[in-house]
């Protein structure tokens, strides 16, 4: 029988290879774990969004003042036609629909509006103008240089009356529950 006696240098080489394999395996496992965590976070399986899932509770609704509710939209009503009282009648109808009517007069710009109406507004009043435009069919929106959120309704040649009032969606009860409960 012959036994091969291993030298000290060979044993040290084997330990280094084993140590390198263990370190390399640990690095690969750490990289896979980091990649798995990144995918889970990106897919929102974990993280701040997932941990902030609302609990199934019932809480009273607090009244929220809608900035686009008619009572919060300031409207100036102008008549660009020769029909007397048109702006006044329309202003009364808008007040009945809870709009905040400010000025009622003839068109100060003296424009000839051939369609039903023109709604002039500034950048701050784009949404308010769209709410007002739902009150009458065929109104044309025109952007001007004003800085406030007021809108001007300029009645034109083809204007007859306001359209039917859009139906507002109101909450039906005083409590709300979170979805998915």
Coordinates of C-alpha atoms in Angstrom, one line a residue:
X1 CA 0.0 0.0 0.0
X2 CA 1.2 3.2 -0.8
X3 CA 0.0 6.4 0.8
X4 CA 0.5 9.6 -0.9
X5 CA 1.6 12.1 1.6
X6 CA 0.1 15.4 0.9
X7 CA 2.3 18.4 1.2
X8 CA 1.3 21.5 3.2
X9 CA 1.2 23.6 0.1
X10 CA -1.4 21.3 -1.5
X11 CA -3.7 21.4 1.6
X12 CA -3.4 25.2 1.7
X13 CA -4.4 25.4 -2.0
X14 CA -7.5 23.2 -1.4
X15 CA -8.6 25.4 1.5
X16 CA -8.2 28.5 -0.6
X17 CA -10.3 27.0 -3.4
X18 CA -13.0 25.9 -0.9
X19 CA -13.0 29.4 0.7
X20 CA -13.3 31.0 -2.8
X21 CA -16.2 28.8 -3.7
X22 CA -18.0 29.6 -0.4
X23 CA -17.4 33.4 -0.9
X24 CA -18.5 33.3 -4.5
X25 CA -21.6 31.3 -3.6
X26 CA -22.5 33.8 -0.9
X27 CA -22.0 36.7 -3.3
X28 CA -24.3 35.1 -5.9
X29 CA -27.0 34.4 -3.2
X30 CA -26.8 38.0 -2.0
X31 CA -27.2 39.3 -5.6
X32 CA -30.2 37.0 -6.2
X33 CA -31.7 38.2 -2.9
X34 CA -31.2 41.9 -3.9
X35 CA -32.7 41.2 -7.3
X36 CA -35.7 39.4 -5.8
X37 CA -36.3 42.3 -3.4
X38 CA -36.1 44.9 -6.2
X39 CA -38.6 42.9 -8.3
X40 CA -41.0 42.6 -5.3
X41 CA -40.7 46.3 -4.5
X42 CA -41.2 47.3 -8.1
X43 CA -44.3 45.1 -8.3
X44 CA -45.5 46.6 -5.0
X45 CA -45.6 43.3 -3.3
X46 CA -43.6 44.9 -0.5
X47 CA -42.7 48.5 0.5
X48 CA -44.5 51.6 1.6
X49 CA -47.5 51.2 -0.7
X50 CA -48.2 47.7 0.4
X51 CA -47.8 48.4 4.1
X52 CA -50.1 51.4 3.9
X53 CA -53.1 49.2 3.0
X54 CA -56.2 50.8 4.7
X55 CA -58.0 48.8 7.3
X56 CA -61.7 48.0 6.9
X57 CA -63.2 50.7 9.0
X58 CA -66.2 53.0 8.8
X59 CA -65.7 56.7 9.2
X60 CA -67.9 59.7 8.8
X61 CA -67.4 61.8 5.7
X62 CA -66.2 65.3 6.3
X63 CA -67.9 67.9 4.2
X64 CA -65.6 68.9 1.4
X65 CA -66.2 72.2 -0.3
X66 CA -66.0 71.5 -4.1
X67 CA -64.1 74.4 -5.9
X68 CA -66.0 73.4 -9.0
X69 CA -69.5 73.6 -7.4
X70 CA -71.7 76.2 -9.1
X71 CA -71.8 78.4 -6.0
X72 CA -68.0 78.7 -6.2
X73 CA -67.9 79.8 -9.8
X74 CA -68.1 83.6 -10.5
X75 CA -69.8 84.3 -13.8
X76 CA -70.2 87.6 -15.6
X77 CA -73.1 87.4 -18.1
X78 CA -72.9 89.6 -21.2
X79 CA -75.3 90.1 -24.1
X80 CA -73.8 90.6 -27.5
X81 CA -77.1 90.7 -29.4
X82 CA -79.8 93.3 -29.8
X83 CA -82.3 91.3 -27.8
X84 CA -83.2 93.3 -24.7
X85 CA -83.1 91.5 -21.3
X86 CA -81.3 88.4 -22.6
X87 CA -78.4 88.7 -20.2
X88 CA -80.7 89.4 -17.2
X89 CA -82.9 86.4 -17.9
X90 CA -79.9 84.1 -18.3
X91 CA -78.3 85.5 -15.2
X92 CA -81.5 84.7 -13.2
X93 CA -81.5 81.1 -14.6
X94 CA -77.8 80.7 -13.6
X95 CA -78.6 82.0 -10.1
X96 CA -81.4 79.4 -9.9
X97 CA -78.7 76.8 -10.6
X98 CA -76.6 78.3 -7.7
X99 CA -73.9 80.1 -9.9
X100 CA -72.4 83.2 -8.4
X101 CA -73.4 85.8 -11.0
X102 CA -71.5 89.0 -10.7
X103 CA -71.9 91.4 -13.6
X104 CA -74.9 91.4 -16.0
X105 CA -74.5 93.8 -18.9
X106 CA -73.9 94.2 -22.6
X107 CA -70.6 92.8 -24.0
X108 CA -67.9 95.3 -23.0
X109 CA -65.7 94.0 -25.9
X110 CA -68.6 94.6 -28.4
X111 CA -67.8 91.3 -30.2
X112 CA -70.3 89.8 -32.7
X113 CA -70.9 86.3 -31.4
X114 CA -72.6 84.3 -34.2
X115 CA -73.0 81.0 -32.3
X116 CA -74.9 80.4 -29.1
X117 CA -72.3 81.6 -26.7
X118 CA -68.7 82.3 -25.9
X119 CA -67.2 81.6 -22.5
X120 CA -64.1 83.7 -21.9
X121 CA -61.7 82.6 -19.1
X122 CA -58.1 82.8 -17.9
X123 CA -55.7 80.0 -17.2
X124 CA -57.0 79.8 -13.6
X125 CA -60.6 79.4 -14.8
X126 CA -60.3 76.6 -17.3
X127 CA -62.1 74.0 -15.1
X128 CA -64.8 76.6 -14.1
X129 CA -65.4 77.4 -17.8
X130 CA -65.9 73.7 -18.6
X131 CA -68.4 73.4 -15.8
X132 CA -70.3 76.4 -17.1
X133 CA -70.1 75.1 -20.7
X134 CA -72.1 72.0 -19.6
X135 CA -75.0 74.3 -18.9
X136 CA -75.5 75.3 -22.5
X137 CA -75.0 73.5 -25.8
X138 CA -72.6 74.8 -28.4
X139 CA -70.6 77.3 -26.2
X140 CA -67.1 78.0 -27.4
X141 CA -64.3 78.4 -24.8
X142 CA -61.9 81.3 -25.4
X143 CA -58.8 81.8 -23.3
X144 CA -57.9 85.4 -22.4
X145 CA -55.3 87.1 -20.2
X146 CA -57.2 87.3 -16.9
X147 CA -55.4 85.9 -13.9
X148 CA -58.4 85.0 -11.7
X149 CA -60.8 82.1 -12.0
X150 CA -63.9 84.1 -13.1
X151 CA -65.6 83.4 -16.4
X152 CA -67.5 85.5 -18.8
X153 CA -70.6 84.1 -20.5
X154 CA -71.2 86.1 -23.7
X155 CA -74.5 85.3 -25.3
X156 CA -74.6 85.2 -29.1
X157 CA -77.1 85.3 -32.0
X158 CA -78.1 81.6 -31.8
X159 CA -78.6 81.5 -28.0
X160 CA -82.1 80.5 -26.9
X161 CA -81.9 79.2 -23.4
X162 CA -79.7 77.2 -21.0
X163 CA -79.8 73.4 -21.5
X164 CA -81.1 71.0 -18.9
X165 CA -79.2 71.2 -15.6
X166 CA -76.5 68.4 -15.4
X167 CA -77.3 66.0 -12.6
X168 CA -75.0 66.3 -9.7
X169 CA -73.8 63.1 -8.0
X170 CA -74.2 63.4 -4.2
X171 CA -73.1 60.9 -1.6
X172 CA -76.1 58.9 -0.5
X173 CA -75.1 58.4 3.2
X174 CA -73.0 59.9 5.9
X175 CA -70.5 57.1 6.2
X176 CA -67.9 55.7 3.9
X177 CA -66.1 52.3 3.9
X178 CA -62.9 51.5 2.3
X179 CA -63.1 49.3 -0.8
X180 CA -62.1 45.7 -0.7
X181 CA -63.5 45.1 2.8

